[in-house]
Coordinates of C-alpha atoms in Angstrom, one line a residue:
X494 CA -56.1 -15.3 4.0
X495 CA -59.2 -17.8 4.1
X496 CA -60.5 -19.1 7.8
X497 CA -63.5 -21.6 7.1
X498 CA -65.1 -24.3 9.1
X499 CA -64.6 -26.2 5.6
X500 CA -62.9 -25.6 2.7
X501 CA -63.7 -27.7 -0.5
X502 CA -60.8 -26.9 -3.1
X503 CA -62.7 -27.8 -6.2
X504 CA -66.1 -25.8 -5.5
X505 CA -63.9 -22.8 -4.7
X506 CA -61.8 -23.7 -8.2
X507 CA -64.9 -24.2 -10.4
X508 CA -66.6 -20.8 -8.4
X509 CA -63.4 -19.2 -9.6
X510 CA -62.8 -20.5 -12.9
X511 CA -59.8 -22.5 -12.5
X512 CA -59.4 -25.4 -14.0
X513 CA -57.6 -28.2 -11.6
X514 CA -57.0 -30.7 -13.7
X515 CA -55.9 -28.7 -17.2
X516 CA -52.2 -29.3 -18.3
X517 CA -49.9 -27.2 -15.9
X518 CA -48.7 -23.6 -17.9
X519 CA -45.5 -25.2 -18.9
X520 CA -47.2 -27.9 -21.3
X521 CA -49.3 -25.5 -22.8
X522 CA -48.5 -23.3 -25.8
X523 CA -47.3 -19.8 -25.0
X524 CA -49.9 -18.0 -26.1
X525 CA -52.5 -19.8 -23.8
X526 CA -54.6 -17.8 -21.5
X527 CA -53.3 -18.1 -18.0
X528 CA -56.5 -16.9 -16.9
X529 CA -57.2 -16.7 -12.8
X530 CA -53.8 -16.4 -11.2
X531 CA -52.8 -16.5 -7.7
X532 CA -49.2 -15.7 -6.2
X533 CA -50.1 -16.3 -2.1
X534 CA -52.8 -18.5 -0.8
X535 CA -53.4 -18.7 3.1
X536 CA -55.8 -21.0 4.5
X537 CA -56.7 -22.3 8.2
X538 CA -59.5 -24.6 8.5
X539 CA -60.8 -27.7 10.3
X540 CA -61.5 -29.5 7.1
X541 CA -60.0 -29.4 3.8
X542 CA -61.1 -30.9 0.9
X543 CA -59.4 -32.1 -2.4
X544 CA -60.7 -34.7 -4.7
X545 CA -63.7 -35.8 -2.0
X546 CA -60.9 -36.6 0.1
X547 CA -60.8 -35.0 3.4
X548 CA -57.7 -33.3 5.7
X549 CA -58.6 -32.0 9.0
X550 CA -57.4 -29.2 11.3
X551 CA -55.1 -27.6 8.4
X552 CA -53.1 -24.3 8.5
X553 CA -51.2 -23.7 4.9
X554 CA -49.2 -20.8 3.3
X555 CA -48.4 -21.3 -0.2
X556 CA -46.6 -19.2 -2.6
X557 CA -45.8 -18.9 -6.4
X558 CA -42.0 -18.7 -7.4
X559 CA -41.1 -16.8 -10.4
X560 CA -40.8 -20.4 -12.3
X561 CA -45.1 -20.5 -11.8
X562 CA -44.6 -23.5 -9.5
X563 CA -45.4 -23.3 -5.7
X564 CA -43.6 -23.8 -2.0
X565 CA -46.5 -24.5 0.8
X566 CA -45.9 -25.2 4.3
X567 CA -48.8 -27.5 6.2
X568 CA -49.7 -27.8 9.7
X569 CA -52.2 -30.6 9.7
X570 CA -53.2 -33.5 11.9
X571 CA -51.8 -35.8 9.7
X572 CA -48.9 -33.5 8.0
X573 CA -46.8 -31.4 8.9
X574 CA -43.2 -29.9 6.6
X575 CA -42.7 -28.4 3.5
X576 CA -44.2 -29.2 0.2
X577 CA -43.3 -27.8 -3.2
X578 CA -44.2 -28.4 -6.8
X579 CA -42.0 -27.3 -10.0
X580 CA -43.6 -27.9 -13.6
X581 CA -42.5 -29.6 -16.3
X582 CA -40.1 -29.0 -18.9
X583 CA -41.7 -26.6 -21.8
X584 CA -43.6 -28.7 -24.6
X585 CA -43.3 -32.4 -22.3
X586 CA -46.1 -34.7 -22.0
X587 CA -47.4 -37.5 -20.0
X588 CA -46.3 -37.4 -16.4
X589 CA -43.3 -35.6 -17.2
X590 CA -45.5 -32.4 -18.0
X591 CA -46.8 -32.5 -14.2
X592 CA -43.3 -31.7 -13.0
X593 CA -42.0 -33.2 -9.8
X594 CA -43.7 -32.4 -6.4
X595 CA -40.8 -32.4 -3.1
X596 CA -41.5 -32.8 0.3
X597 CA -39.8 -32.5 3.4
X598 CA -42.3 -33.6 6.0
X599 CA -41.3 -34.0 10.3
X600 CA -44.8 -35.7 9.6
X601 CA -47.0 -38.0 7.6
X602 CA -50.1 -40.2 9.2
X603 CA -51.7 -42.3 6.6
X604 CA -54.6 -44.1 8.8
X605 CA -55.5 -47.4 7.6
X606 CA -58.9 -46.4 6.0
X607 CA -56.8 -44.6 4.0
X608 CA -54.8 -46.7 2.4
X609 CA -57.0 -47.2 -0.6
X610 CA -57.7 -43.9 -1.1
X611 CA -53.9 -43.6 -1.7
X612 CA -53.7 -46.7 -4.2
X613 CA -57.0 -45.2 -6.4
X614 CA -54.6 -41.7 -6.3
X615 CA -51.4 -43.7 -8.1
X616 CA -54.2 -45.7 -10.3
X617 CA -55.3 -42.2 -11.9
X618 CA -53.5 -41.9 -15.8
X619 CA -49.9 -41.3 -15.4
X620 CA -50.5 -38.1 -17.2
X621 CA -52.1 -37.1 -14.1
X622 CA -49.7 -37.2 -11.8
X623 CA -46.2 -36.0 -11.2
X624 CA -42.9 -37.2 -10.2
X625 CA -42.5 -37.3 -6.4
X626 CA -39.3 -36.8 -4.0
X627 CA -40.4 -37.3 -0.1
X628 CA -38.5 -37.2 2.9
X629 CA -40.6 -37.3 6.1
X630 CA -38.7 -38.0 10.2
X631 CA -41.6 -40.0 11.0
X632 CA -44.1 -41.6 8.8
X633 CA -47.3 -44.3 9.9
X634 CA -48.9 -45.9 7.8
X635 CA -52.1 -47.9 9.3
X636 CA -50.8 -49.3 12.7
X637 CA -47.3 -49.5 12.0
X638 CA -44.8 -46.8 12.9
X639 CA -42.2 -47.1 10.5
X640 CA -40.0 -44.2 11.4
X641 CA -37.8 -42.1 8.4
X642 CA -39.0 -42.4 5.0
X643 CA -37.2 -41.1 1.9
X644 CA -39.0 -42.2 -1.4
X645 CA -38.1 -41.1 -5.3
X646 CA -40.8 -42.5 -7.4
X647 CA -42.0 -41.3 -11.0
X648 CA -44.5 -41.9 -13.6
X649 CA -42.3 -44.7 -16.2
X650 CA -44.6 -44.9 -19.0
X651 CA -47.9 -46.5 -20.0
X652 CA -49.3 -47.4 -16.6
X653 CA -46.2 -48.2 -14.6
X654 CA -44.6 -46.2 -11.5
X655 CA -41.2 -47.1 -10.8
X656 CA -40.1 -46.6 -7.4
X657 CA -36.3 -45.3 -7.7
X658 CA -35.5 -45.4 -4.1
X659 CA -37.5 -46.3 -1.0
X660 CA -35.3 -46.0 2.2
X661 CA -36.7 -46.8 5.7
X662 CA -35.0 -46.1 9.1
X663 CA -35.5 -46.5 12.0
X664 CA -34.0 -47.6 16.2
X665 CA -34.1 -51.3 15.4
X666 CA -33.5 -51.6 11.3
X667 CA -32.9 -50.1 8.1
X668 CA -34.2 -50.8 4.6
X669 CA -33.1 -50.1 1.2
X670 CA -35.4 -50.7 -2.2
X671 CA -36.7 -50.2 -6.0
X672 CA -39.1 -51.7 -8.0
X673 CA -42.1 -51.0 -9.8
X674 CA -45.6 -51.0 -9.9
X675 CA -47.3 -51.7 -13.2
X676 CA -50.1 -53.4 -15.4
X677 CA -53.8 -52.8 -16.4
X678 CA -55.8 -51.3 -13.8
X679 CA -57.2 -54.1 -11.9
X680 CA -54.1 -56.5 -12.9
X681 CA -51.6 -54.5 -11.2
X682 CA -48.4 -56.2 -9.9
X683 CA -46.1 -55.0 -8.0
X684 CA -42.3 -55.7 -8.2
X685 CA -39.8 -55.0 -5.5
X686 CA -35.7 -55.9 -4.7
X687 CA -34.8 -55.3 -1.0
X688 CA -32.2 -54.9 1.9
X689 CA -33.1 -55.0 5.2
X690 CA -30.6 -54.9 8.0
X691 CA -31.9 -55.2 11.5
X692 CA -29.7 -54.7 14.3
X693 CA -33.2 -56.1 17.2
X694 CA -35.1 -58.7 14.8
X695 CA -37.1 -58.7 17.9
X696 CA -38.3 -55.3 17.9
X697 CA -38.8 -55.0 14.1
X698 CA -41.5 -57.9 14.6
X699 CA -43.0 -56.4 17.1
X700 CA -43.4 -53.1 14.9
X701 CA -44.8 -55.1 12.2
X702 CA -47.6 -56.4 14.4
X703 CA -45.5 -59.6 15.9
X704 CA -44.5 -58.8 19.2
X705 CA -42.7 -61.6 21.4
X706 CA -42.0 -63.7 18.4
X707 CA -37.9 -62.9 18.8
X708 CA -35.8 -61.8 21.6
X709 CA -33.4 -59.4 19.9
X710 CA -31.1 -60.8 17.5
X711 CA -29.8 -59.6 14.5
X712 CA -29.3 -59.8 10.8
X713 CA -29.6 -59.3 7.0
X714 CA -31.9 -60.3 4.7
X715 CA -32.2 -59.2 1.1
X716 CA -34.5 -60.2 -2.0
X717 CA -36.9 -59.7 -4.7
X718 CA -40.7 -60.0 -4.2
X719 CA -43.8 -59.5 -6.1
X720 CA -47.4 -60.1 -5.8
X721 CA -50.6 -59.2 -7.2
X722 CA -52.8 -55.8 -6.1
X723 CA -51.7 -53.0 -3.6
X724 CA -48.3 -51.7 -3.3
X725 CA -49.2 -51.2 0.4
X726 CA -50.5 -54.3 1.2
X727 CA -48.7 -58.0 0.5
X728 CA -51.2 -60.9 -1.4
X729 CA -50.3 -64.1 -0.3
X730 CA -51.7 -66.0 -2.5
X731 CA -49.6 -64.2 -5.7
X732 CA -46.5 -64.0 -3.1
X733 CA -43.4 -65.0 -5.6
X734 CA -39.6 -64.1 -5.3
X735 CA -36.1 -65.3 -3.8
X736 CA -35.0 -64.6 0.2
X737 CA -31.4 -64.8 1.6
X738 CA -30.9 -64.6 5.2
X739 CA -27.8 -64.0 6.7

């Protein structure tokens, strides 16, 4: 167990030899060196660091399972729940030798100058990164309180992520999409087809930052969208796509 005032993961990983960003053991060849293992990690400290980006007031357990992948659980100011990786089939590449990371969150608090931290993380190679399954009870992202998130997205080739399901939930509406995020770093668009029932049209303004606009009411509406830039963030000015209102 490690209790530090600040914990930087890559100094501690380069003082210790390990490699962070090396292909995960089940892309390599058998007869690799595994080098530096570790089966239990415990860590409480105000301030945790990964890739220059910076968690505060963070208690974590992680564990190894017999596969070589790991369960954690986080305590964190801005997460809280479960969070486990598995690897890769044996002898895959690209994205698909990073394995699929599943979370189960009762938290998640993405401030607003964070948001592009977040978009630079799904810009990295897609060999980089691995698929991701995420449930969190309530998730914020910037200002807005969206409420239950469940998300299935995956690296699709090239430099595209395709977003298999994206459900949000909450007292005054639910929506339902997929889509994809993809071009040259830089050109990015992204592409999404949508349901949104709202049973207080009212209220969902007001949690997107229009309040008084609507007193109650109801309905559907339902679409395709896509813009240039940020996933996160709508541009105008490359807005195009079909609406139906019911």
């Amino acid at each position: 167990q490690v209790t530090a005032p600040r914990f930087d993961a890559e100094a501690w990983a380069q003082w210790l030899g390990i490699d962070l960003h090396a292909a995960p053991a089940s892309a390599r060849p058998a007869s690799s060196d595994e080098g530096f293992r570790v089966d239990y990690f415990a860590l409480r400290t105000p301030e945790l660091v990964i890739e220059r980006r910076a968690f505060h007031n963070v208690t974590l357990g992680a564990s190894r399972t017999d596969a070589g992948g790991f369960d954690a659980n986080v305590v964190s100011d801005g997460v809280v729940g479960y969070i486990g990786w598995r690897p890769g089939p044996v002898g895959s590449i690209g994205g698909t030798s990073m394995g699929q990371v599943t979370a189960r969150l009762s938290k998640l608090v993405i401030p607003a100058t964070k948001k592009d931290d977040l978009v630079g993380v799904l810009q990295a190679p897609t060999r980089q990164l691995p698929a991701f399954e995420v449930t969190v009870d309530s998730f914020e992202l910037g200002p807005t309180k969206y409420g239950k998130l469940d998300l299935v997205a995956a690296n699709a080739g090239g430099n595209a992520w395709k977003l298999s399901r994206l459900e949000v939930t909450n007292p005054d509406m639910k929506v339902a999409a997929n889509g994809e995020w993809s071009g040259a770093v830089g050109a990015r668009r992204m592409k999404i087809t949508f349901d949104l029932d709202t049973s207080d049209a009212g209220a969902t303004l007001g949690r997107f930052g229009i309040p008084g606009a609507l007193s109650r009411g109801h309905g559907k509406l339902d679409g395709n969208l896509e813009w240039s830039g940020s996933p996160f963030e709508i541009d105008y000015a490359s807005l195009g796509g079909a609406l139906t209102l019911q």
